[in-house]
Tab-separated table of C-alpha atoms and ligand atoms in Angstrom:
chain	number	residue	atom	x	y	z
S	1259	UNK	CA	49.006	-43.115	-9.960
S	1260	UNK	CA	51.141	-41.806	-12.180
S	1261	UNK	CA	51.887	-44.323	-15.263
S	1262	UNK	CA	54.950	-46.389	-14.484
S	1263	UNK	CA	57.993	-45.922	-16.848
S	1264	UNK	CA	60.983	-47.488	-17.153
S	1265	UNK	CA	62.984	-44.386	-17.469
S	1266	UNK	CA	60.524	-40.965	-16.944
S	1267	UNK	CA	62.570	-37.884	-19.365
S	1268	UNK	CA	59.309	-36.407	-19.769
S	1269	UNK	CA	58.364	-36.047	-15.989
S	1270	UNK	CA	62.353	-34.872	-15.634
S	1271	UNK	CA	61.957	-32.328	-18.167
S	1272	UNK	CA	58.925	-30.696	-16.602
S	1273	UNK	CA	60.958	-29.757	-13.901
S	1274	UNK	CA	63.866	-28.312	-15.203
S	1275	UNK	CA	61.863	-26.843	-18.674
S	1276	UNK	CA	62.997	-23.098	-17.330
S	1277	UNK	CA	66.086	-23.837	-17.167
S	1278	UNK	CA	67.103	-25.921	-20.704
S	1279	UNK	CA	64.868	-24.349	-22.359
S	1280	UNK	CA	66.544	-20.857	-21.848
S	1281	UNK	CA	69.652	-22.647	-22.297
S	1282	UNK	CA	68.450	-24.307	-26.088
S	1283	UNK	CA	67.514	-21.057	-27.399
S	1284	UNK	CA	70.629	-19.432	-26.706
S	1285	UNK	CA	72.401	-21.967	-29.351
S	1286	UNK	CA	69.605	-20.528	-31.933
S	1287	UNK	CA	70.212	-17.254	-30.693
S	1288	UNK	CA	74.495	-17.307	-31.138
S	1289	UNK	CA	73.610	-20.234	-34.272
S	1290	UNK	CA	77.007	-21.853	-32.957
S	1291	UNK	CA	75.883	-25.107	-33.537
S	1292	UNK	CA	79.037	-26.904	-33.511
S	1293	UNK	CA	81.807	-25.599	-30.773
S	1294	UNK	CA	80.115	-23.361	-29.456
S	1295	UNK	CA	80.671	-21.114	-26.036
S	1296	UNK	CA	78.472	-23.878	-24.798
S	1297	UNK	CA	80.425	-26.553	-25.645
S	1298	UNK	CA	83.192	-25.241	-23.673
S	1299	UNK	CA	81.173	-24.421	-20.953
S	1300	UNK	CA	79.993	-27.844	-19.983
S	1301	UNK	CA	83.494	-28.967	-20.989
S	1302	UNK	CA	84.688	-26.890	-17.992
S	1303	UNK	CA	81.835	-27.583	-15.891
S	1304	UNK	CA	82.540	-31.127	-15.935
S	1305	UNK	CA	86.379	-31.073	-15.592
S	1306	UNK	CA	85.596	-29.744	-12.195
S	1307	UNK	CA	82.501	-31.759	-11.220
S	1308	UNK	CA	84.591	-34.438	-11.761
S	1309	UNK	CA	87.966	-33.041	-10.455
S	1310	UNK	CA	89.663	-34.150	-13.859
S	1311	UNK	CA	92.283	-32.665	-15.918
S	1312	UNK	CA	90.488	-33.285	-19.187
S	1313	UNK	CA	87.602	-33.627	-20.711
S	1314	UNK	CA	86.634	-34.307	-24.322
S	1315	UNK	CA	83.061	-34.434	-25.687
S	1316	UNK	CA	82.567	-36.036	-28.707
S	1317	UNK	CA	79.311	-37.513	-30.290
S	1318	UNK	CA	78.533	-40.792	-28.164
S	1319	UNK	CA	79.485	-42.770	-25.264
S	1320	UNK	CA	81.147	-45.818	-28.479
S	1321	UNK	CA	82.881	-43.137	-29.850
S	1322	UNK	CA	84.136	-42.391	-26.553
S	1323	UNK	CA	85.542	-45.802	-25.684
S	1324	UNK	CA	86.842	-46.275	-29.621
S	1325	UNK	CA	89.258	-42.677	-29.579
S	1326	UNK	CA	90.109	-43.197	-26.109
S	1327	UNK	CA	91.738	-46.904	-27.585
S	1328	UNK	CA	92.815	-44.956	-30.896
S	1329	UNK	CA	94.569	-42.163	-28.398
S	1330	UNK	CA	96.358	-44.808	-26.538
S	1331	UNK	CA	97.654	-46.053	-29.433
S	1332	UNK	CA	96.521	-49.879	-29.644
S	1333	UNK	CA	97.540	-51.440	-32.721
S	1334	UNK	CA	95.479	-54.787	-34.417
S	1335	UNK	CA	96.940	-58.057	-32.558
S	1336	UNK	CA	96.866	-56.438	-29.219
S	1337	UNK	CA	95.115	-58.439	-26.619
S	1338	UNK	CA	92.457	-55.541	-24.839
S	1339	UNK	CA	90.441	-57.666	-21.604
S	1340	UNK	CA	86.668	-56.568	-20.993
S	1341	UNK	CA	83.901	-58.583	-19.110
S	1342	UNK	CA	81.262	-60.775	-20.775
S	1343	UNK	CA	78.283	-59.378	-18.688
S	1344	UNK	CA	78.448	-56.224	-20.573
S	1345	UNK	CA	76.572	-53.684	-23.258
S	1346	UNK	CA	77.909	-54.789	-26.559
S	1347	UNK	CA	79.773	-50.958	-27.806
S	1348	UNK	CA	82.352	-51.925	-25.090
S	1349	UNK	CA	83.654	-55.323	-27.160
S	1350	UNK	CA	82.377	-54.004	-30.402
S	1351	UNK	CA	85.073	-50.988	-30.531
S	1352	UNK	CA	87.841	-53.041	-29.656
S	1353	UNK	CA	86.919	-55.603	-32.444
S	1354	UNK	CA	86.436	-52.686	-35.034
S	1355	UNK	CA	89.839	-51.083	-34.626
S	1356	UNK	CA	91.238	-55.023	-35.012
S	1357	UNK	CA	92.305	-55.382	-31.622
S	1358	UNK	CA	91.538	-58.766	-30.234
S	1359	UNK	CA	88.724	-58.716	-27.139
S	1360	UNK	CA	89.111	-60.511	-24.084
S	1361	UNK	CA	85.758	-61.713	-22.790
S	1362	UNK	CA	86.538	-62.742	-19.122
S	1363	UNK	CA	83.977	-63.452	-16.387
S	1364	UNK	CA	82.252	-61.467	-13.938
S	1365	UNK	CA	81.846	-61.416	-9.779
S	1366	UNK	CA	78.001	-62.578	-8.431
S	1367	UNK	CA	77.740	-59.891	-5.891
S	1368	UNK	CA	78.259	-56.746	-8.211
S	1369	UNK	CA	78.063	-57.929	-11.940
S	1370	UNK	CA	81.716	-56.238	-12.478
S	1371	UNK	CA	85.038	-57.881	-13.839
S	1372	UNK	CA	86.198	-60.715	-12.215
S	1373	UNK	CA	89.926	-59.481	-10.235
S	1374	UNK	CA	90.763	-63.460	-10.960
S	1375	UNK	CA	89.572	-63.824	-14.238
S	1376	UNK	CA	91.611	-60.563	-15.324
S	1377	UNK	CA	94.761	-62.036	-14.200
S	1378	UNK	CA	94.172	-65.867	-15.799
S	1379	UNK	CA	93.873	-63.757	-19.077
S	1380	UNK	CA	96.916	-61.813	-19.720
S	1381	UNK	CA	99.299	-62.962	-22.095
S	1382	UNK	CA	102.437	-61.353	-23.775
S	1383	UNK	CA	99.923	-59.588	-26.360
S	1384	UNK	CA	97.307	-57.870	-23.645
S	1385	UNK	CA	98.000	-54.350	-23.805
S	1386	UNK	CA	95.057	-52.870	-21.744
S	1387	UNK	CA	91.959	-53.569	-19.581
S	1388	UNK	CA	88.146	-51.994	-20.202
S	1389	UNK	CA	86.706	-52.735	-16.491
S	1390	UNK	CA	82.618	-51.210	-17.001
S	1391	UNK	CA	80.999	-50.061	-14.301
S	1392	UNK	CA	77.989	-51.837	-14.614
S	1393	UNK	CA	74.590	-50.534	-13.672
S	1394	UNK	CA	76.227	-47.639	-11.481
S	1395	UNK	CA	78.883	-48.344	-8.872
S	1396	UNK	CA	82.700	-48.886	-10.054
S	1397	UNK	CA	84.727	-52.157	-10.733
S	1398	UNK	CA	87.285	-53.173	-7.903
S	1399	UNK	CA	89.393	-50.387	-9.407
S	1400	UNK	CA	92.353	-50.968	-6.858
S	1401	UNK	CA	92.837	-54.541	-7.610
S	1402	UNK	CA	92.962	-53.447	-11.389
S	1403	UNK	CA	95.514	-50.803	-11.183
S	1404	UNK	CA	97.703	-52.960	-9.776
S	1405	UNK	CA	97.458	-55.354	-12.093
S	1406	UNK	CA	98.021	-52.892	-14.743
S	1407	UNK	CA	100.676	-51.346	-12.894
S	1408	UNK	CA	102.861	-55.005	-12.728
S	1409	UNK	CA	101.810	-55.506	-16.452
S	1410	UNK	CA	102.143	-52.674	-17.954
S	1411	UNK	CA	98.726	-51.959	-19.503
S	1412	UNK	CA	96.351	-49.321	-20.034
S	1413	UNK	CA	93.318	-49.039	-18.139
S	1414	UNK	CA	90.118	-47.421	-20.253
S	1415	UNK	CA	86.893	-47.369	-17.883
S	1416	UNK	CA	83.605	-47.942	-19.454
S	1417	UNK	CA	81.657	-44.960	-17.353
S	1418	UNK	CA	78.433	-44.651	-19.336
S	1419	UNK	CA	76.838	-46.360	-16.297
S	1420	UNK	CA	77.885	-44.065	-13.836
S	1421	UNK	CA	78.825	-40.901	-13.529
S	1422	UNK	CA	78.723	-39.279	-10.369
S	1423	UNK	CA	79.637	-42.379	-8.776
S	1424	UNK	CA	82.732	-42.332	-6.075
S	1425	UNK	CA	85.384	-45.108	-5.826
S	1426	UNK	CA	86.301	-45.385	-2.364
S	1427	UNK	CA	90.214	-46.618	-2.077
S	1428	UNK	CA	91.531	-49.002	1.068
S	1429	UNK	CA	92.395	-45.598	2.730
S	1430	UNK	CA	89.239	-43.909	2.433
S	1431	UNK	CA	89.880	-41.561	0.006
S	1432	UNK	CA	87.324	-40.705	-2.948
S	1433	UNK	CA	87.420	-40.813	-6.624
S	1434	UNK	CA	85.220	-39.878	-9.197
S	1435	UNK	CA	84.263	-43.106	-11.447
S	1436	UNK	CA	86.072	-42.893	-14.527
S	1437	UNK	CA	89.074	-40.570	-13.595
S	1438	UNK	CA	90.551	-43.412	-11.974
S	1439	UNK	CA	92.302	-45.473	-14.964
S	1440	UNK	CA	94.375	-43.541	-17.283
S	1441	UNK	CA	91.424	-42.924	-19.562
S	1442	UNK	CA	87.643	-42.487	-18.758
S	1443	UNK	CA	84.928	-43.216	-21.669
S	1444	UNK	CA	81.016	-41.895	-20.707
S	1445	UNK	CA	77.734	-41.476	-22.831
S	1446	UNK	CA	75.029	-38.531	-22.113
S	1447	UNK	CA	72.203	-40.665	-23.966
S	1448	UNK	CA	68.935	-39.899	-23.476
S	1449	UNK	CA	68.516	-42.347	-20.595
S	1450	UNK	CA	71.842	-42.182	-19.045
S	1451	UNK	CA	72.295	-40.990	-15.243
S	1452	UNK	CA	73.313	-37.698	-16.974
S	1453	UNK	CA	71.670	-37.670	-20.620
S	1454	UNK	CA	70.849	-35.050	-23.204
S	1455	UNK	CA	68.418	-34.908	-25.011
S	1456	UNK	CA	69.788	-36.833	-28.622
S	1457	UNK	CA	73.515	-38.068	-28.650
S	1458	UNK	CA	76.691	-37.832	-26.463
S	1459	UNK	CA	79.417	-38.337	-25.424
S	1460	UNK	CA	83.292	-37.950	-23.483
S	1461	UNK	CA	86.714	-38.989	-22.402
S	1462	UNK	CA	87.968	-37.906	-19.313
S	1463	UNK	CA	92.341	-38.397	-18.674
S	1464	UNK	CA	94.659	-36.401	-16.456
S	1465	UNK	CA	97.431	-36.856	-19.306
S	1466	UNK	CA	98.117	-33.606	-20.807
S	1467	UNK	CA	99.596	-35.761	-23.938
S	1468	UNK	CA	96.784	-38.016	-23.978
S	1469	UNK	CA	94.667	-35.128	-23.969
S	1470	UNK	CA	96.579	-33.137	-26.798
S	1471	UNK	CA	96.428	-36.384	-29.504
S	1472	UNK	CA	92.746	-37.417	-28.146
S	1473	UNK	CA	91.440	-33.865	-29.225
S	1474	UNK	CA	93.092	-34.193	-32.610
S	1475	UNK	CA	91.548	-37.219	-33.187
S	1476	UNK	CA	87.937	-36.374	-32.663
S	1477	UNK	CA	88.594	-33.560	-35.214
S	1478	UNK	CA	90.005	-35.630	-38.038
S	1479	UNK	CA	93.164	-36.033	-36.687
S	1480	UNK	CA	93.967	-32.024	-37.607
S	1481	UNK	CA	96.617	-30.440	-34.929
S	1482	UNK	CA	97.108	-27.658	-37.155
S	1483	UNK	CA	93.835	-26.561	-39.339
S	1484	UNK	CA	94.259	-28.564	-42.738
S	1485	UNK	CA	97.111	-30.629	-41.505
S	1486	UNK	CA	96.250	-34.134	-40.905
S	1487	UNK	CA	98.709	-35.676	-38.860
S	1488	UNK	CA	96.955	-38.908	-38.123
S	1489	UNK	CA	93.937	-40.772	-38.623
S	1490	UNK	CA	90.879	-39.419	-36.716
S	1491	UNK	CA	87.350	-39.445	-36.751
S	1492	UNK	CA	84.902	-36.982	-36.627
S	1493	UNK	CA	82.573	-37.354	-33.283
S	1494	UNK	CA	81.531	-34.177	-31.450
S	1495	UNK	CA	79.240	-33.178	-29.389
S	1496	UNK	CA	76.476	-30.402	-30.643
S	1497	UNK	CA	75.824	-27.066	-28.548
S	1498	UNK	CA	72.495	-27.878	-28.579
S	1499	UNK	CA	73.165	-31.289	-26.416
S	1500	UNK	CA	76.071	-29.150	-24.533
S	1501	UNK	CA	73.258	-26.816	-23.250
S	1502	UNK	CA	71.134	-29.386	-22.091
S	1503	UNK	CA	73.781	-31.042	-19.939
S	1504	UNK	CA	75.016	-27.835	-19.121
S	1505	UNK	CA	71.640	-27.149	-17.861
S	1506	UNK	CA	71.346	-30.852	-16.351
S	1507	UNK	CA	74.619	-31.304	-14.633
S	1508	UNK	CA	73.966	-28.845	-11.640
S	1509	UNK	CA	71.231	-31.725	-10.680
S	1510	UNK	CA	73.548	-34.604	-11.425
S	1511	UNK	CA	74.109	-35.392	-7.716
S	1512	UNK	CA	70.545	-34.900	-6.514
S	1513	UNK	CA	69.352	-37.117	-9.319
S	1514	UNK	CA	71.669	-39.824	-8.620
S	1515	UNK	CA	70.099	-39.619	-4.987
S	1516	UNK	CA	66.653	-39.642	-5.904
S	1517	UNK	CA	67.621	-42.875	-7.491
S	1518	UNK	CA	69.441	-44.161	-4.457
S	1519	UNK	CA	66.426	-43.811	-2.407
S	1520	UNK	CA	64.214	-45.469	-4.911
S	1521	UNK	CA	66.829	-48.653	-4.554
S	1522	UNK	CA	66.943	-47.904	-0.563
S	1523	UNK	CA	62.611	-48.518	-0.625
S	1524	UNK	CA	62.957	-51.244	-3.237
S	1525	UNK	CA	65.579	-52.604	-0.754
S	1526	UNK	CA	63.348	-52.689	2.327
S	1527	UNK	CA	60.220	-54.631	0.186
S	1528	UNK	CA	62.552	-57.010	-0.672
S	1529	UNK	CA	64.607	-57.662	2.702
S	1530	UNK	CA	62.700	-61.017	3.903
S	1531	UNK	CA	62.218	-62.603	0.485
S	1532	UNK	CA	64.571	-65.322	-0.248
S	1533	UNK	CA	64.064	-65.888	-3.614
S	1534	UNK	CA	64.928	-62.481	-4.500
S	1535	UNK	CA	68.937	-60.792	-4.210
S	1536	UNK	CA	68.691	-57.582	-4.453
S	1537	UNK	CA	71.729	-55.215	-5.496
S	1538	UNK	CA	74.775	-55.397	-3.246
S	1539	UNK	CA	77.053	-52.179	-2.598
S	1540	UNK	CA	80.826	-53.551	-2.588
S	1541	UNK	CA	82.977	-50.602	-2.464
S	1542	UNK	CA	82.796	-47.635	-0.031
S	1543	UNK	CA	79.837	-47.598	2.627
S	1544	UNK	CA	78.501	-50.677	1.360
S	1545	UNK	CA	75.292	-49.391	1.798
S	1546	UNK	CA	73.254	-46.562	0.373
S	1547	UNK	CA	73.370	-44.446	2.898
S	1548	UNK	CA	72.549	-40.606	2.673
S	1549	UNK	CA	76.262	-39.383	2.308
S	1550	UNK	CA	76.901	-42.287	-0.694
S	1551	UNK	CA	77.184	-41.810	-3.725
S	1552	UNK	CA	79.240	-45.353	-4.628
S	1553	UNK	CA	75.911	-46.770	-6.234
S	1554	UNK	CA	74.680	-44.503	-8.583
S	1555	UNK	CA	71.808	-47.087	-9.810
S	1556	UNK	CA	72.038	-46.568	-13.376
S	1557	UNK	CA	69.995	-49.617	-13.466
S	1558	UNK	CA	68.074	-51.320	-10.430
S	1559	UNK	CA	68.431	-54.871	-10.953
S	1560	UNK	CA	67.661	-58.395	-9.050
S	1561	UNK	CA	68.404	-61.847	-9.070
S	1562	UNK	CA	66.283	-64.423	-9.157
S	1563	UNK	CA	66.991	-67.620	-7.350
S	1564	UNK	CA	63.735	-70.483	-7.834
S	1565	UNK	CA	61.879	-68.126	-9.842
S	1566	UNK	CA	60.790	-68.247	-13.017
S	1567	UNK	CA	62.111	-65.132	-14.643
S	1568	UNK	CA	60.268	-64.910	-17.594
S	1569	UNK	CA	57.308	-65.240	-15.949
S	1570	UNK	CA	57.894	-62.613	-13.828
S	1571	UNK	CA	58.821	-60.483	-16.661
S	1572	UNK	CA	55.251	-61.546	-18.501
S	1573	UNK	CA	53.843	-60.742	-14.980
S	1574	UNK	CA	54.870	-57.811	-14.559
S	1575	UNK	CA	53.899	-56.607	-18.219
S	1576	UNK	CA	50.066	-57.713	-17.746
S	1577	UNK	CA	50.205	-55.483	-14.486
S	1578	UNK	CA	51.054	-52.192	-16.685
S	1579	UNK	CA	55.119	-52.072	-15.118
S	1580	UNK	CA	57.862	-52.102	-17.481
S	1581	UNK	CA	61.081	-54.140	-16.722
S	1582	UNK	CA	64.389	-54.754	-18.589
S	1583	UNK	CA	66.762	-57.851	-18.765
S	1584	UNK	CA	69.936	-56.407	-19.147
S	1585	UNK	CA	71.772	-58.233	-20.587
S	1586	UNK	CA	70.208	-61.370	-22.178
S	1587	UNK	CA	72.685	-63.227	-23.798
S	1588	UNK	CA	76.712	-63.421	-22.864
S	1589	UNK	CA	78.471	-61.241	-25.265
S	1590	UNK	CA	80.928	-64.340	-25.863
S	1591	UNK	CA	77.918	-66.081	-27.114
S	1592	UNK	CA	77.137	-63.595	-29.168
S	1593	UNK	CA	77.565	-63.992	-33.450
S	1594	UNK	CA	80.327	-61.093	-33.346
S	1595	UNK	CA	82.160	-62.074	-30.586
S	1596	UNK	CA	81.842	-65.777	-30.268
S	1597	UNK	CA	85.695	-67.591	-30.736
S	1598	UNK	CA	86.913	-71.347	-30.320
S	1599	UNK	CA	89.559	-69.332	-27.709
S	1600	UNK	CA	86.614	-69.563	-25.110
S	1601	UNK	CA	85.499	-72.046	-23.118
S	1602	UNK	CA	82.198	-71.932	-21.982
S	1603	UNK	CA	82.804	-72.964	-18.667
S	1604	UNK	CA	84.999	-69.755	-17.529
S	1605	UNK	CA	81.931	-68.224	-17.783
S	1606	UNK	CA	80.131	-69.706	-15.018
S	1607	UNK	CA	78.674	-66.211	-13.432
S	1608	UNK	CA	77.969	-64.676	-16.883
S	1609	UNK	CA	75.895	-67.704	-17.803
S	1610	UNK	CA	73.971	-67.771	-14.945
S	1611	UNK	CA	72.788	-63.635	-15.128
S	1612	UNK	CA	71.812	-64.038	-18.141
S	1613	UNK	CA	69.010	-66.251	-16.644
S	1614	UNK	CA	68.167	-64.710	-13.206
S	1615	UNK	CA	68.274	-61.163	-14.142
S	1616	UNK	CA	65.909	-58.410	-13.992
S	1617	UNK	CA	66.125	-54.194	-14.041
S	1618	UNK	CA	63.040	-52.644	-12.341
S	1619	UNK	CA	61.856	-49.411	-13.398
S	1620	UNK	CA	64.833	-46.795	-12.019
S	1621	UNK	CA	64.708	-42.908	-12.818
S	1622	UNK	CA	64.828	-39.559	-10.797
S	1623	UNK	CA	61.305	-39.470	-11.155
S	1624	UNK	CA	59.462	-42.522	-9.196
S	1625	UNK	CA	57.431	-41.927	-6.327
S	1626	UNK	CA	56.296	-44.387	-3.274
S	1627	UNK	CA	52.537	-45.124	-4.824
S	1628	UNK	CA	54.484	-46.462	-8.077
S	1629	UNK	CA	57.162	-48.125	-5.562
S	1630	UNK	CA	54.733	-49.562	-3.553
S	1631	UNK	CA	52.607	-50.926	-6.645
S	1632	UNK	CA	55.802	-52.197	-8.214
S	1633	UNK	CA	57.024	-54.235	-5.076
S	1634	UNK	CA	54.053	-55.484	-3.905
S	1635	UNK	CA	52.865	-56.422	-7.787
S	1636	UNK	CA	56.452	-59.012	-7.667
S	1637	UNK	CA	55.920	-59.798	-3.874
S	1638	UNK	CA	52.173	-61.273	-4.772
S	1639	UNK	CA	54.028	-63.249	-8.350
S	1640	UNK	CA	56.207	-64.716	-5.717
S	1641	UNK	CA	53.628	-65.280	-3.395
S	1642	UNK	CA	51.770	-67.399	-6.017
G	551	PLP	C1	75.015	-46.437	-23.134
G	551	PLP	C2	76.712	-47.747	-23.171
G	551	PLP	C3	77.512	-47.360	-24.115
G	551	PLP	C4	77.703	-46.774	-25.142
G	551	PLP	O1	77.016	-45.275	-25.189
G	551	PLP	P1	76.173	-44.436	-26.657
G	551	PLP	O2	76.211	-43.135	-26.206
G	551	PLP	O3	74.915	-45.492	-26.499
G	551	PLP	O4	77.117	-44.922	-27.791
G	551	PLP	C5	78.827	-47.833	-23.794
G	551	PLP	N1	78.939	-49.365	-22.822
G	551	PLP	C6	77.931	-49.039	-21.672
G	551	PLP	C7	78.041	-49.881	-20.847
G	551	PLP	C8	76.448	-48.367	-21.994
G	551	PLP	O5	76.022	-48.982	-20.842
């Protein structure tokens, strides 16, 4: 059996070497390392893949979130609502811009931001909501957009984990994750569903004026050469990363499909085990079907009931199976983000998830032998 990895970047590279390597070599040859033609090509190709008017590439996903918030003109003291159960980057940039983060609880079924909790957290100072499409499926965007409209708020989608996923409206129409709110932010960190070979990120919007503002912000606040109209940043996707991404983009759908197939096999193996709760799909066709892109499984995350999560982690490690705990500490309990404003009892779901979640190896190269070994090792632990 091939060695099991949390993410098998080498296995994937071996299969696309013949496309990626020439694409990178083209950049070496033309030496347009910054803002080269590859960056522009990738930007156009991603715009048409997502069906969005503007993609603005930048240096990483954290920058993408920060720049989106700068572009919307959010001011110190403005309150921004986001999920307690997410990677810290989401709340970090809110705090960094001296906005006030307002963390709220998530749903037990899909791990995404809870709608009632958002409603409860709104005050006259609330200016934006940042839903995170956690582990590969969208938050309840229809409800979030309704709340935003009613209270005149911006919606910034953190799409770092759900590129290529579809959101399905109640009327059946589908739209790509990250293109639903006023602005979307994504990451091309190597392990993401569309990953480069270094750092990268992008911002999406259908708003021409906002796109223009953001294009200046990523480039030192310059709209005309050496005229600095606003305080900006330096955040660029370099041409080599763009070359990798442009070579990988045509494979994104099949990569997401491979993740879904692996998830389906995991689900099947655990279907009769009462102490394991498999991931729920809460939008679209509600199951993993052959045409379904409702969940693109950035992570495959189980919840354990009446089983010792940390003992399972140790058992898997002993059997050479890597696994992850995303995330072990709620953001409202992190030193940097703890605040007297928070009431621990408002975070019942997150407080429970941090104790019982476990993410299994999930990538595009998992084979049946590996999945069988992983699932039988878990069953062996559960059945004692
Ligand atoms: C990965 C990730 C980010 C940050 O992306 P970087 O490219 O590492 O800066 C932000 N939000 C979420 C939810 C992520 O998973």
